[in-house]
Every structure is written in C-alpha cells, then in structure tokens.
Coordinates of C-alpha atoms in Angstrom, one line a residue:
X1 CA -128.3 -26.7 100.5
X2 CA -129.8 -24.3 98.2
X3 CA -130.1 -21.4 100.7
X4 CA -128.0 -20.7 103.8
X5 CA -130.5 -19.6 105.8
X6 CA -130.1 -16.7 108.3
X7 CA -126.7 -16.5 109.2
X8 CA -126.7 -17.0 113.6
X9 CA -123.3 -15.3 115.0
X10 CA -122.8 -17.6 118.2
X11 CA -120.2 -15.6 120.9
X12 CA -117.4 -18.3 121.3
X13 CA -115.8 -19.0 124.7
X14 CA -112.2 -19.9 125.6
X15 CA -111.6 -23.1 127.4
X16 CA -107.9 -25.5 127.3
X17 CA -108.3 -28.9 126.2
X18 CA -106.2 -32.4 125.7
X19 CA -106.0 -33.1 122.0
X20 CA -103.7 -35.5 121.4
X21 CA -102.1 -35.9 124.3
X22 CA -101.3 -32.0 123.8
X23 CA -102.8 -29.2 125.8
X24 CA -104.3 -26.5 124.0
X25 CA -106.7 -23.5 124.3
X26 CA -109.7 -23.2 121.8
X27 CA -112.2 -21.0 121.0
X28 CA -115.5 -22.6 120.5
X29 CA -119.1 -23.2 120.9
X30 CA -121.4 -26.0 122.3
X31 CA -122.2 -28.3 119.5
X32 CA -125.4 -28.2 120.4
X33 CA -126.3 -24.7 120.1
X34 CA -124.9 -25.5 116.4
X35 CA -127.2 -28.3 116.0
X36 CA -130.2 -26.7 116.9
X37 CA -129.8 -23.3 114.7
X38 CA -129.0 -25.5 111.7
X39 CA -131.6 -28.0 112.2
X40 CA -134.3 -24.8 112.2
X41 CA -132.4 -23.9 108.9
X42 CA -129.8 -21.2 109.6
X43 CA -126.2 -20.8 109.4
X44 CA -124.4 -20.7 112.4
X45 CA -120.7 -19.4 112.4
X46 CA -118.4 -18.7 115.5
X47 CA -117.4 -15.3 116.7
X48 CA -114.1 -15.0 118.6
X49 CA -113.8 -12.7 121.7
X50 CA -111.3 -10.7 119.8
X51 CA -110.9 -6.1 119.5
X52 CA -113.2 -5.2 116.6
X53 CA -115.2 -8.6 116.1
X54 CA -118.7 -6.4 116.1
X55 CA -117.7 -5.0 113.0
X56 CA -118.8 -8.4 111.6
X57 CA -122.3 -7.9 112.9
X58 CA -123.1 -6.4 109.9
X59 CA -123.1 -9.8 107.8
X60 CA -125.0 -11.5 110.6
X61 CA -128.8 -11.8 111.1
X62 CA -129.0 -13.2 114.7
X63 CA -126.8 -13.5 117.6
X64 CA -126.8 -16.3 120.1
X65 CA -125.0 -15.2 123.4
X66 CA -124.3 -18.7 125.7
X67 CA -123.1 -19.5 129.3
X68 CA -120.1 -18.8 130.0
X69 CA -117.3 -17.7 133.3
X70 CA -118.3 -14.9 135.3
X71 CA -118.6 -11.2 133.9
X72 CA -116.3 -8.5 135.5
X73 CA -117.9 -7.5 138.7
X74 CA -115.9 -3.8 138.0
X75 CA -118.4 -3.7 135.1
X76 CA -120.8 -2.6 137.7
X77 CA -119.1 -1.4 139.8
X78 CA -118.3 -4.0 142.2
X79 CA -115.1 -5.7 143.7
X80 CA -114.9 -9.9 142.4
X81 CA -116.2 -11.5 145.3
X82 CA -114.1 -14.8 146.2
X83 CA -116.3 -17.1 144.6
X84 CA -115.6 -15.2 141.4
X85 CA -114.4 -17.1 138.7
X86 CA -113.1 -16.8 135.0
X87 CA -113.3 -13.6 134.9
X88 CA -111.6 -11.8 131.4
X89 CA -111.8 -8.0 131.0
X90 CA -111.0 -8.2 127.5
X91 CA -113.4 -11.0 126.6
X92 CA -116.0 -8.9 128.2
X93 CA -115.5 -5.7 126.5
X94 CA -115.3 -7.4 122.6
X95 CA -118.6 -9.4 124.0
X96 CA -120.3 -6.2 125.1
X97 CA -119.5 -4.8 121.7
X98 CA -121.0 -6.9 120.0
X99 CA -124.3 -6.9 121.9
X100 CA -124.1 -3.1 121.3
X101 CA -124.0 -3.1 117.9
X102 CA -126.5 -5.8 117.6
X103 CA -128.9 -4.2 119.7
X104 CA -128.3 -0.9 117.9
X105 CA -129.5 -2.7 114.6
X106 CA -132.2 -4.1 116.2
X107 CA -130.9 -7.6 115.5
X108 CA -132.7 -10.9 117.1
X109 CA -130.5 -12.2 120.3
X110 CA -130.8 -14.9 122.4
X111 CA -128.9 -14.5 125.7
X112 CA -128.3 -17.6 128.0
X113 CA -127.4 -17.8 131.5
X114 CA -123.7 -15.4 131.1
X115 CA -125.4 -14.1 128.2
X116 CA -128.3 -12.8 129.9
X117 CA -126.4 -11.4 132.8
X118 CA -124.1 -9.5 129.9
X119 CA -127.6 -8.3 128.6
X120 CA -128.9 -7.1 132.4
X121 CA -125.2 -5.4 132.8
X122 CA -125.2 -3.5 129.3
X123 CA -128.3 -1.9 130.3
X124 CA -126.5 -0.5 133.8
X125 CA -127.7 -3.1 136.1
X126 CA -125.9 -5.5 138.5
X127 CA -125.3 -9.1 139.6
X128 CA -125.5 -11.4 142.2
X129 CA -122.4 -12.2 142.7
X130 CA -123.0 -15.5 144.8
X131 CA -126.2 -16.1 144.6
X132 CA -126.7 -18.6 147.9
X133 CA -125.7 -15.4 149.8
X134 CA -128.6 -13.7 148.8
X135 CA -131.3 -16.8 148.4
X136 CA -130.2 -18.8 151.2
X137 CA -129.6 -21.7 149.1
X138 CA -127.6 -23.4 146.1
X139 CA -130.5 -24.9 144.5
X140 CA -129.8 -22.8 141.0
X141 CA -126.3 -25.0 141.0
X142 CA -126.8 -28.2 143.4
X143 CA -123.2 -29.0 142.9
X144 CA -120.9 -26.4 142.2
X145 CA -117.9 -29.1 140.9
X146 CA -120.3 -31.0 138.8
X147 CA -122.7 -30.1 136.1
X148 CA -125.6 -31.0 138.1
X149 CA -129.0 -29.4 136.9
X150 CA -131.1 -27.7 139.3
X151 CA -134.9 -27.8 138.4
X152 CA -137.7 -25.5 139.1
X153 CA -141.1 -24.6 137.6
X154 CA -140.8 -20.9 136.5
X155 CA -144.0 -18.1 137.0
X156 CA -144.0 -16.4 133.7
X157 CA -145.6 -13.3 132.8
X158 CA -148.6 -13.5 130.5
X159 CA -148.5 -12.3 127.2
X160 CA -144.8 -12.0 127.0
X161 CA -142.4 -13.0 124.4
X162 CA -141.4 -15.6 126.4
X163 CA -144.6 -16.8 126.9
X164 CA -145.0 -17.0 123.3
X165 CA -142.2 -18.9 122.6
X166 CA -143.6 -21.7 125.5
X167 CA -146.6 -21.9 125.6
X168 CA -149.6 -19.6 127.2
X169 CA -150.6 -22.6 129.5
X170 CA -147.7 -24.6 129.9
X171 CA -145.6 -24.5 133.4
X172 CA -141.9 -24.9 131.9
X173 CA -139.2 -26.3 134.1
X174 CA -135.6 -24.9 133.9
X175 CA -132.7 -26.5 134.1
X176 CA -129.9 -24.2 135.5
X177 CA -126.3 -24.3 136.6
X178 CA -125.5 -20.8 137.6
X179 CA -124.1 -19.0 140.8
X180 CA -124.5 -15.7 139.8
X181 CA -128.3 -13.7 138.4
X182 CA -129.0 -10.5 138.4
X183 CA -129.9 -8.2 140.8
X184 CA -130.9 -5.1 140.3
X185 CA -132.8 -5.0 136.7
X186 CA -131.2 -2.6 134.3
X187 CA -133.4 0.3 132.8
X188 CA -134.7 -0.6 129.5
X189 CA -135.2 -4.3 130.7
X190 CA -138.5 -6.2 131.7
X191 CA -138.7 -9.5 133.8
X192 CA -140.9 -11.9 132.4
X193 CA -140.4 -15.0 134.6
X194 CA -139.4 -15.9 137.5
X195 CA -138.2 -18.8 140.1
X196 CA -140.2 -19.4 142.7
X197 CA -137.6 -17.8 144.9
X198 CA -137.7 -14.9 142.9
X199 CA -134.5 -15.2 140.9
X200 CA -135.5 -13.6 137.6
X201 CA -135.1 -16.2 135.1
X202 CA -136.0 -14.6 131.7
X203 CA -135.6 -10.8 130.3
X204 CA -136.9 -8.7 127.3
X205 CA -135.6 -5.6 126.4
X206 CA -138.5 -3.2 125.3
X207 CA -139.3 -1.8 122.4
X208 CA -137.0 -4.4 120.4
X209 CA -138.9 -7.2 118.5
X210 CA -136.5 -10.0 120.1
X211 CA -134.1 -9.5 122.3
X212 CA -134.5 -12.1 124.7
X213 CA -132.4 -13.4 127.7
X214 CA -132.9 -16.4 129.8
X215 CA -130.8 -17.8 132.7
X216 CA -131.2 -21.4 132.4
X217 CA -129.5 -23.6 130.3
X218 CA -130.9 -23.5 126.9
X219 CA -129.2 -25.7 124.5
X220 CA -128.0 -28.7 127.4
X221 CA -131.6 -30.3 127.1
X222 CA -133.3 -31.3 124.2
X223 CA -135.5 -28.3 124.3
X224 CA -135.0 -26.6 120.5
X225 CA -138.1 -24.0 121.0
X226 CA -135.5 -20.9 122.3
X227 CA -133.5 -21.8 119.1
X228 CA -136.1 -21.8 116.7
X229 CA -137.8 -18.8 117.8
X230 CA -134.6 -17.1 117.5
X231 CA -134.4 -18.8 114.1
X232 CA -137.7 -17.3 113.2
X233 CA -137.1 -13.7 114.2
X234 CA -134.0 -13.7 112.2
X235 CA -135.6 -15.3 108.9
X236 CA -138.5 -12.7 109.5
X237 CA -135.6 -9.9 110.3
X238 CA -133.7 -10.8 106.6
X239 CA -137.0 -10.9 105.0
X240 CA -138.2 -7.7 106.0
X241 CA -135.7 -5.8 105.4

C-alpha cells in the first residue's frame, strides 16, 4: 500500500464475548464498517471510550460514530425510562468529546443510529426514549430480542447532503433497529429525511461541509455509498488543507 489513505477514527463499543471457552469484554468495531472505509481507500483505526481519547483527533481525518446502547437520558435532562438500556456515563462523556473536538476542527463525521442521536444531544436536543410510545408502533425495531430490520422508504429533502450522497431521484429504503430517535431537534441541526411516520431519519449540521447523521443501520447491508462519501470528504479535507 503505497499511501494510507485518510486515516477514519471509528468510536469502539464495549460488548463481553466467549473466546475460548473464556468470557471476556472487548472493545471493538463492526468489521464491516472496517471493510467498507478500507475498501474506499482509507485507514480505519479503533478509538476506545477512554478520558482523554479526543486528544487523538488531531492525527485523524474522519470520524465514524456507529450504533451502539442507549445514551444517558440525564444528558438531556431526563430520567432513564424502563426500557432503557446500556446506558454508560463515562462512555458517553469520552464519546461526546470526541465529537466536540471533531466538530470544532470541522472534521468529516458520519453518525449512525446511537451516533446520530449523540450528534442531536451535543447540540442540546432530546430523545425518544421508547419510541412506540410516541409512534404508536415498533415498526423502527419489529423484534426488540432479535436483529430484525425494519424497512421504510424515507422522504428526503432535496438538495441536501444526503441527497447527494443517494441520489436526487432515487427513493432509498432504510433498514433500522432502533427504539430510541430524536425528538426535539437540537439548534444548529437540520432534518433532511424522514420516515413516513415522521421519525427523522437523517441530520446535517449547518455550516459544516460534512457532518452527517443517519438513524438506520448503515454498514449492516451492503450499501457502501455513506462510507465512501465519508471517505471522500476526508480525502478532500487532507488535501485541502
């Protein structure tokens, strides 16, 4: 490999696994979000949840931001609602640093699912905490014990990044798995598309050349396009300045 490409910091989660008949706890990422930055030619490396990781943002040129457990409904200033889950205080506040100090050097980010409902609650706004409590169905996570996909065709605003990235005149389908979205949109945020229940489903903060979150689950289907365009932004970000 004669260059490394951009280098992509990807936000790791926590989860316990059986290696060897032994139980451990890892930090890590999905192998496909790996997959897809390196196949559009960038370096992705792994960013533990830890005090003081956004100092490393610096030697980064993107930042991915995946799913992930619930954020801290005192974040917002709510109390966790029963089906609340996974939340981690500490977690939160190293991952809210680092979108701060990425966001402060105008870096490219890609926020998915969790990531965008970090995004919506670094700008002041709040959740849904159980979303079928305020939509009236589960149809954003058919089967909360299983990772069953729920599907819809999403209205997206013309013009936009998002729209860019997409296609002008293609209707996109989602694929989601998520009990929580936001709720009230936090200041500096725009909406760009939409369910057709009205769940917001992508967001762009303004005046920064990408910074872009979406709620579905980008990186568990084959689609690459959110990847590379993040890919692109942060080739064009290294190259430009």
């Amino acid at each position: 490999m004669s260059s490394p490409g951009p280098v992509i910091g990807i936000c790791a989660r926590t989860a316990p696994v059986t290696l060897q008949g032994a139980g451990l706890t890892v930090s890590l990422a999905l192998q496909s979000h790996v997959d897809m930055l390196a196949s559009a030619g960038c370096t992705p490396v792994l960013l533990p949840l830890l005090p003081g990781i956004e100092r490393l943002v610096g030697r980064l040129d993107g930042l991915l931001i995946p799913g992930g457990p619930d954020v801290d409904p005192a974040l917002y200033g709510e109390t966790a609602h029963r089906s609340t889950r996974g939340v981690s205080p500490a977690a939160d506040a190293a991952e809210l640093a680092v979108v701060r100090q990425a966001l402060g050097t105008g870096m490219p980010i890609l926020a998915i699912c969790r990531g965008m409902q970090l995004l919506n609650v670094h700008f002041g706004g709040t959740l849904h905490q159980h979303l079928p409590e305020a939509i009236g169905h589960d149809g954003h996570r058919p089967e909360a014990e299983v990772f069953t996909f729920g599907r819809y065709r999403l209205d997206v605003k013309p013009g936009s990044l998002i729209a860019g990235i997409l296609g002008e005149e293609e209707k996109f389908d989602t694929a989601c798995h998520h009990h929580q979205a936001i709720d009230r949109l936090g200041p500096g945020l725009t909406a760009t598309a939409w369910a057709p229940d009205g769940v917001i489903e992508v967001v762009e903060a303004d005046g920064h050349p990408f910074a872009l979150g979406v709620q579905w689950e980008a990186g568990q289907t084959s689609d690459e396009r959110l990847h590379r365009a993040l890919a692109e932004a942060s080739h064009l970000a290294t190259t430009t300045t």
